[in-house]
Coordinates of C-alpha atoms and ligand atoms in Angstrom, one line a residue:
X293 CA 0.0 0.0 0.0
X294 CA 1.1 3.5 -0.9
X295 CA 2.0 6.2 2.0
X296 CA -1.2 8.2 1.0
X297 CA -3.4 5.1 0.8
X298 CA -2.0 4.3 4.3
X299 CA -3.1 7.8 5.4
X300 CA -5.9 7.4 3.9
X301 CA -6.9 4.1 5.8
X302 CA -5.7 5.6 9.3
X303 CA -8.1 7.9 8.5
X304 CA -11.2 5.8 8.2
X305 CA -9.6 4.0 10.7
X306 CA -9.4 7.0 13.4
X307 CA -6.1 6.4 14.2
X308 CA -4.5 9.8 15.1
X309 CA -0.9 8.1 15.6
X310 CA -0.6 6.3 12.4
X311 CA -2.1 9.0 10.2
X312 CA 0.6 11.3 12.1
X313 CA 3.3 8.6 11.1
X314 CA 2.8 8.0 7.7
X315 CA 1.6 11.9 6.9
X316 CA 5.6 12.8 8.5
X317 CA 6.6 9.3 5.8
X318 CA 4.8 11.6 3.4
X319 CA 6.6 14.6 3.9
X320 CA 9.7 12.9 4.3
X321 CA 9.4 11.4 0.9
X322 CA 9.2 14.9 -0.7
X323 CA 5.5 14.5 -1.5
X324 CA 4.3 18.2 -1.3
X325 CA 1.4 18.9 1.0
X326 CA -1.5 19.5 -1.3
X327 CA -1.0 15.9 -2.7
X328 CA -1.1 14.8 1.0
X329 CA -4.1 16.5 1.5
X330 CA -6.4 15.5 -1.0
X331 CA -5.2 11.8 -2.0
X332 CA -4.7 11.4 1.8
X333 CA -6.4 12.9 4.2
X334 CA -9.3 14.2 2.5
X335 CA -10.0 11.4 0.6
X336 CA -9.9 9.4 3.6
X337 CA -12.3 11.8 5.4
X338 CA -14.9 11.5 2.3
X339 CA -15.2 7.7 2.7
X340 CA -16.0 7.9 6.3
X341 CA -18.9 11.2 5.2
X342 CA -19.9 8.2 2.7
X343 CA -20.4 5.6 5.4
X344 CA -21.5 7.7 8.0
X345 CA -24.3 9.0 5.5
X346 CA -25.7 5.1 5.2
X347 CA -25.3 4.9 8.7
X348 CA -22.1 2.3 8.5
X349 CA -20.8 4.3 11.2
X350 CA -21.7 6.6 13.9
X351 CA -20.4 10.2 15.2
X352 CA -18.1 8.5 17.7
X353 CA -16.4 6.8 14.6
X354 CA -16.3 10.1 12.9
X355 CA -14.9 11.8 15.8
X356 CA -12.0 9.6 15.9
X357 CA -11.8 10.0 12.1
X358 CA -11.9 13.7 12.3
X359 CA -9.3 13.8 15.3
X360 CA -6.9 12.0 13.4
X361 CA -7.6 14.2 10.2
X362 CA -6.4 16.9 12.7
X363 CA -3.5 15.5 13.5
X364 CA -2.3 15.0 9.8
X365 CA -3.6 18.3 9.3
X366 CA -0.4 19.7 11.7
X367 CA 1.9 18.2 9.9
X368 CA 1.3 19.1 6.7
X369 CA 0.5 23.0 8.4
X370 CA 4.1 24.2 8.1
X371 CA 4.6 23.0 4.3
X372 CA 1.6 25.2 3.1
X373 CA 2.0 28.7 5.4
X374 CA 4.9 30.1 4.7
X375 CA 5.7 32.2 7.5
X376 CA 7.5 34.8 6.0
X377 CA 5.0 35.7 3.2
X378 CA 3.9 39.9 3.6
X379 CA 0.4 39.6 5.2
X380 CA -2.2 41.2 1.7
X381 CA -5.2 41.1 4.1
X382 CA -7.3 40.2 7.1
X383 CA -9.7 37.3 6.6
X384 CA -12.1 36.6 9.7
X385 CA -14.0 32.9 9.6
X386 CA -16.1 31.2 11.7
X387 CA -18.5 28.2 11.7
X388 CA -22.2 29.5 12.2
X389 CA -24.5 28.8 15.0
X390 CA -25.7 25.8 15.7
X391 CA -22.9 24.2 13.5
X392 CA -19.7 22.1 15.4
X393 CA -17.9 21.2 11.8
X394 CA -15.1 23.0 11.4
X395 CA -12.0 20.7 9.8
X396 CA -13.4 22.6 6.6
X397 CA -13.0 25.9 7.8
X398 CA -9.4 24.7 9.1
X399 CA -8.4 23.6 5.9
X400 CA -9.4 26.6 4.4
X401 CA -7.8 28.6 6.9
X402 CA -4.5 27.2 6.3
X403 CA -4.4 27.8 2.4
X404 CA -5.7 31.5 3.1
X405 CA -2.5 31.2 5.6
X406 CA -0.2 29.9 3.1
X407 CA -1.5 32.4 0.4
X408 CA -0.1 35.4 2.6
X409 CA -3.6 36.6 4.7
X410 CA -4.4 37.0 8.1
X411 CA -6.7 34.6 9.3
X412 CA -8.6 35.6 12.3
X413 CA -10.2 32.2 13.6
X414 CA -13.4 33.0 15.2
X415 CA -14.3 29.1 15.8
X416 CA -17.3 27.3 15.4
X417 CA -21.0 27.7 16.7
X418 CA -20.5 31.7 15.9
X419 CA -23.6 33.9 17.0
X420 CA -23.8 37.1 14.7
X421 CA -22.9 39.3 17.8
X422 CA -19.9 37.4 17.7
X423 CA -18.9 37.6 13.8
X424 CA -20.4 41.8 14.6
X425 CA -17.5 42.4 17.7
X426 CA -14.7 40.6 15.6
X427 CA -15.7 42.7 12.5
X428 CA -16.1 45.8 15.0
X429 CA -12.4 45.3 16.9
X430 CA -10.4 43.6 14.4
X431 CA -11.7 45.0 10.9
X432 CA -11.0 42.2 8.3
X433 CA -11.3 43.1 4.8
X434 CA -13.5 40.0 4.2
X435 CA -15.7 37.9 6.8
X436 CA -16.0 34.1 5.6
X437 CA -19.4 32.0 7.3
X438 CA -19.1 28.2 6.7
X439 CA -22.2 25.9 7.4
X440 CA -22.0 22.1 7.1
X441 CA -25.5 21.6 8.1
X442 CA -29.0 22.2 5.9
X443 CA -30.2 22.9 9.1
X444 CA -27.9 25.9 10.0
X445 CA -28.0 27.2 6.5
X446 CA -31.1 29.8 7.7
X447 CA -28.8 31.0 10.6
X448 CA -26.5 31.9 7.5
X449 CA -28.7 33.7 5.9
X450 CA -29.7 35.6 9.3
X451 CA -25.9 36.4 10.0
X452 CA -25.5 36.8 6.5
X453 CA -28.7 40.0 6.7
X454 CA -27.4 41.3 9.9
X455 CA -23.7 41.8 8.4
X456 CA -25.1 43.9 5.4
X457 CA -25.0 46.8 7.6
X458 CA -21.2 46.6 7.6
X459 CA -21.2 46.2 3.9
X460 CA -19.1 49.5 3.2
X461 CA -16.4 47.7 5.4
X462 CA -16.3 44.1 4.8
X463 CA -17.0 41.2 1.8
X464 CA -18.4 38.8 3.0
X465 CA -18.1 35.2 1.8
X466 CA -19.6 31.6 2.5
X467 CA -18.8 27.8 2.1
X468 CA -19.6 24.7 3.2
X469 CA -20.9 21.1 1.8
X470 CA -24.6 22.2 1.3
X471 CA -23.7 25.7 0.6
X472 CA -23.9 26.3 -3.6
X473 CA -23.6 29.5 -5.5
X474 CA -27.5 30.2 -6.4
X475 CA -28.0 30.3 -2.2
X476 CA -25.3 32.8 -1.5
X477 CA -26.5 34.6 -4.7
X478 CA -30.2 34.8 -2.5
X479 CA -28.8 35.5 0.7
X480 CA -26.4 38.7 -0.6
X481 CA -22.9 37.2 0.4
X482 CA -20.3 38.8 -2.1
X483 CA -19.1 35.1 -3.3
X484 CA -19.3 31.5 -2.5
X485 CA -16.2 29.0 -3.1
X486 CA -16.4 25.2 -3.3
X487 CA -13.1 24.6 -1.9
X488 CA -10.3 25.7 0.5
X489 CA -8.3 26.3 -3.0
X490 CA -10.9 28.3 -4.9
X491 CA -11.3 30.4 -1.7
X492 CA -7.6 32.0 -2.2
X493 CA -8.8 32.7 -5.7
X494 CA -12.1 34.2 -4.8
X495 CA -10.7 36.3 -1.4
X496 CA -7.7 37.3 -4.4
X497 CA -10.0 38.4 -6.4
X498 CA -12.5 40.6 -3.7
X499 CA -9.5 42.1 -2.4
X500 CA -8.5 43.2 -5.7
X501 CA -11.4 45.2 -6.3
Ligands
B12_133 C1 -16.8 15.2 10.3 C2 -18.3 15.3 10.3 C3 -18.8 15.5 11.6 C4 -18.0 15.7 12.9 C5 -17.4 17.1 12.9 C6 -16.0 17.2 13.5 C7 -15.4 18.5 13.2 N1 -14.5 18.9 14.1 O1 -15.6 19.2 12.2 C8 -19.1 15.4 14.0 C9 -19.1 14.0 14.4 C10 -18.9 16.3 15.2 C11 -20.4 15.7 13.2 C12 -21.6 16.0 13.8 C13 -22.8 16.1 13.2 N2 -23.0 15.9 11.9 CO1 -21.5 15.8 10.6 N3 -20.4 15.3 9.2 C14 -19.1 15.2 9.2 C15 -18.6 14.7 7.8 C16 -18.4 13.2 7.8 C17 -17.4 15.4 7.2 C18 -17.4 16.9 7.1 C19 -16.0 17.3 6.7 O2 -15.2 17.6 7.6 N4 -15.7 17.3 5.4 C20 -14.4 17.5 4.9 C21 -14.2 19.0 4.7 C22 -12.8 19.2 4.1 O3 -15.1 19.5 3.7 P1 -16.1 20.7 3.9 O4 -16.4 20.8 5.4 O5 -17.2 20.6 3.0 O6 -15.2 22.0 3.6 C23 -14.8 22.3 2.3 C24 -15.7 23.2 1.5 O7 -17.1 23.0 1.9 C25 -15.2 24.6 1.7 N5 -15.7 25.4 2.8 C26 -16.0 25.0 4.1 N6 -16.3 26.1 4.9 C27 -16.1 27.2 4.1 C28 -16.2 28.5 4.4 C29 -16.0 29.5 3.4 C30 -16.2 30.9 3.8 C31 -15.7 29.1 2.1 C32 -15.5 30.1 1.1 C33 -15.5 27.7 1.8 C34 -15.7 26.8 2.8 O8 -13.8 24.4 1.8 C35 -13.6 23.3 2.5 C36 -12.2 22.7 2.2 O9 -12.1 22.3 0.8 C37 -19.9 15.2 6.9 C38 -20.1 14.4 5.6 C39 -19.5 15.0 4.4 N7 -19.0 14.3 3.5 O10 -19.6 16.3 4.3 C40 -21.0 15.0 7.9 C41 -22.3 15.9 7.8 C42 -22.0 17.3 7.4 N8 -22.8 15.8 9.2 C43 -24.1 15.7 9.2 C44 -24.9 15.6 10.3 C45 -26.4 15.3 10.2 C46 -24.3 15.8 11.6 C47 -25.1 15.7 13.0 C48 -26.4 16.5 13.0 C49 -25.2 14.3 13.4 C50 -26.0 14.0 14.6 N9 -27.1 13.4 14.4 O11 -25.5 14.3 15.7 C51 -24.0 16.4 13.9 C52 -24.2 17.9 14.0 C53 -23.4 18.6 15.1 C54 -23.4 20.1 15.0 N10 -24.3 20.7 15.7 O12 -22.7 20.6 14.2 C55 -24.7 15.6 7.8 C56 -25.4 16.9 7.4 C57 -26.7 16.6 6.6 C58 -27.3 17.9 6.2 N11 -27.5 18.0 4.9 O13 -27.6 18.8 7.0 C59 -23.5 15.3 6.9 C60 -23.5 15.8 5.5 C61 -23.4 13.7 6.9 C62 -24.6 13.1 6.2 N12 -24.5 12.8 4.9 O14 -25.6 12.8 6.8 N13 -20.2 15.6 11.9

């Protein structure tokens, strides 16, 4: 078995040592990180949303899945920020209300890191008072919501109405699984991205204008 097929078993597995192991193997064989990521750990992590979906397995399982994701996610940190980079903007994310998932937001986090931004972190289950006093004291450019829920999609939309008023201030952008570009299109967010990649391009491209 390949290193990235290991790391993607250890994965599925929820084994935070091995996928730690063999994501350092990785490195060490001069794979570069975004290889790791997706043939890895990501794919991994889509095989256990896949089973978990049909009810093969249950959120302890994808806790422990998740976890170990984490762990591989360190590793592979310092190969995509590059510390040194000038900072081109302040970028403030958080996972809405209601809404735990956040190894999404992380990932996309990191590649906004690694592109040369700011990232302020705001976490997960985010009230809109909370995204309004991190917009209010640390005045990102851009303010990213990420919902991995149907469910918390309408506390998007309500954080996504209430920020309007800071609209002379701020872009704001959304993500997440069920998010799509016709619902942040309806709810007034500035632009919508599918992945952690195409959100460098699209915060690129808002902070260009
Ligand atoms: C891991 C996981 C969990 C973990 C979360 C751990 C953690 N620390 O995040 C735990 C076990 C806690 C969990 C709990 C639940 N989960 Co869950 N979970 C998942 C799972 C398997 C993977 C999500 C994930 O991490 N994907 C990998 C990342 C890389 O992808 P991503 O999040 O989509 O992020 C990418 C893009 O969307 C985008 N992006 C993300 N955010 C943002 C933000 C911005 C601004 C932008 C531009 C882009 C962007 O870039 C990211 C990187 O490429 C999914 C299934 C799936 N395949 O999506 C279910 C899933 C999301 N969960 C689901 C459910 C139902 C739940 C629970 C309600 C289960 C329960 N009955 O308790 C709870 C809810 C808890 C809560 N209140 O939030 C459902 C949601 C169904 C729905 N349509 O609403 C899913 C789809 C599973 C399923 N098919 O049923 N879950």
């Amino acid at each position: 078995m390949s290193v990235l097929e290991q790391i993607k078993e250890f994965v599925i597995a929820g084994s935070a040592k091995k996928v730690k192991e063999y994501t350092e193997q990785a490195v060490a064989e001069g794979l570069d990180a975004s290889t790791i990521l997706n043939d890895g750990l990501i794919t991994g992590m889509n095989v256990v949303g896949i089973r978990f979906k049909a009810n093969e397995v249950y959120v302890p399982e994808v806790l422990m899945s998740a976890r170990a994701m984490h762990t591989g996610l360190a590793v592979v940190k310092p190969l995509i920020v590059n510390a040194g980079i000038k900072e081109k903007g302040v970028v403030a994310i958080g996972t809405v209300q209601g809404d735990l998932h956040d190894i999404g937001k992380n990932l996309v986090i990191m590649m906004l890191e690694g592109a040369g931004y700011k990232v302020i972190d705001i976490g997960v289950d985010v009230s809109t008072e909370k995204f309004i006093q991190v917009i209010e004291e640390q005045q990102p450019q851009i303010v990213g919501v990420s919902a991995l829920l149907t469910t918390t999609m309408t506390q998007m939309q309500h954080t996504v109405e209430k920020l309007q008023a800071y609209r002379d201030k701020i872009k704001i952008i959304i993500g997440g699984a069920p998010v799509t570009q016709a619902f942040a299109d309806e709810i007034g967010a500035d632009g919508y991205a599918a992945d952690a990649a195409s959100t460098v391009d699209l915060v690129q491209k808002l902070t260009s204008i």
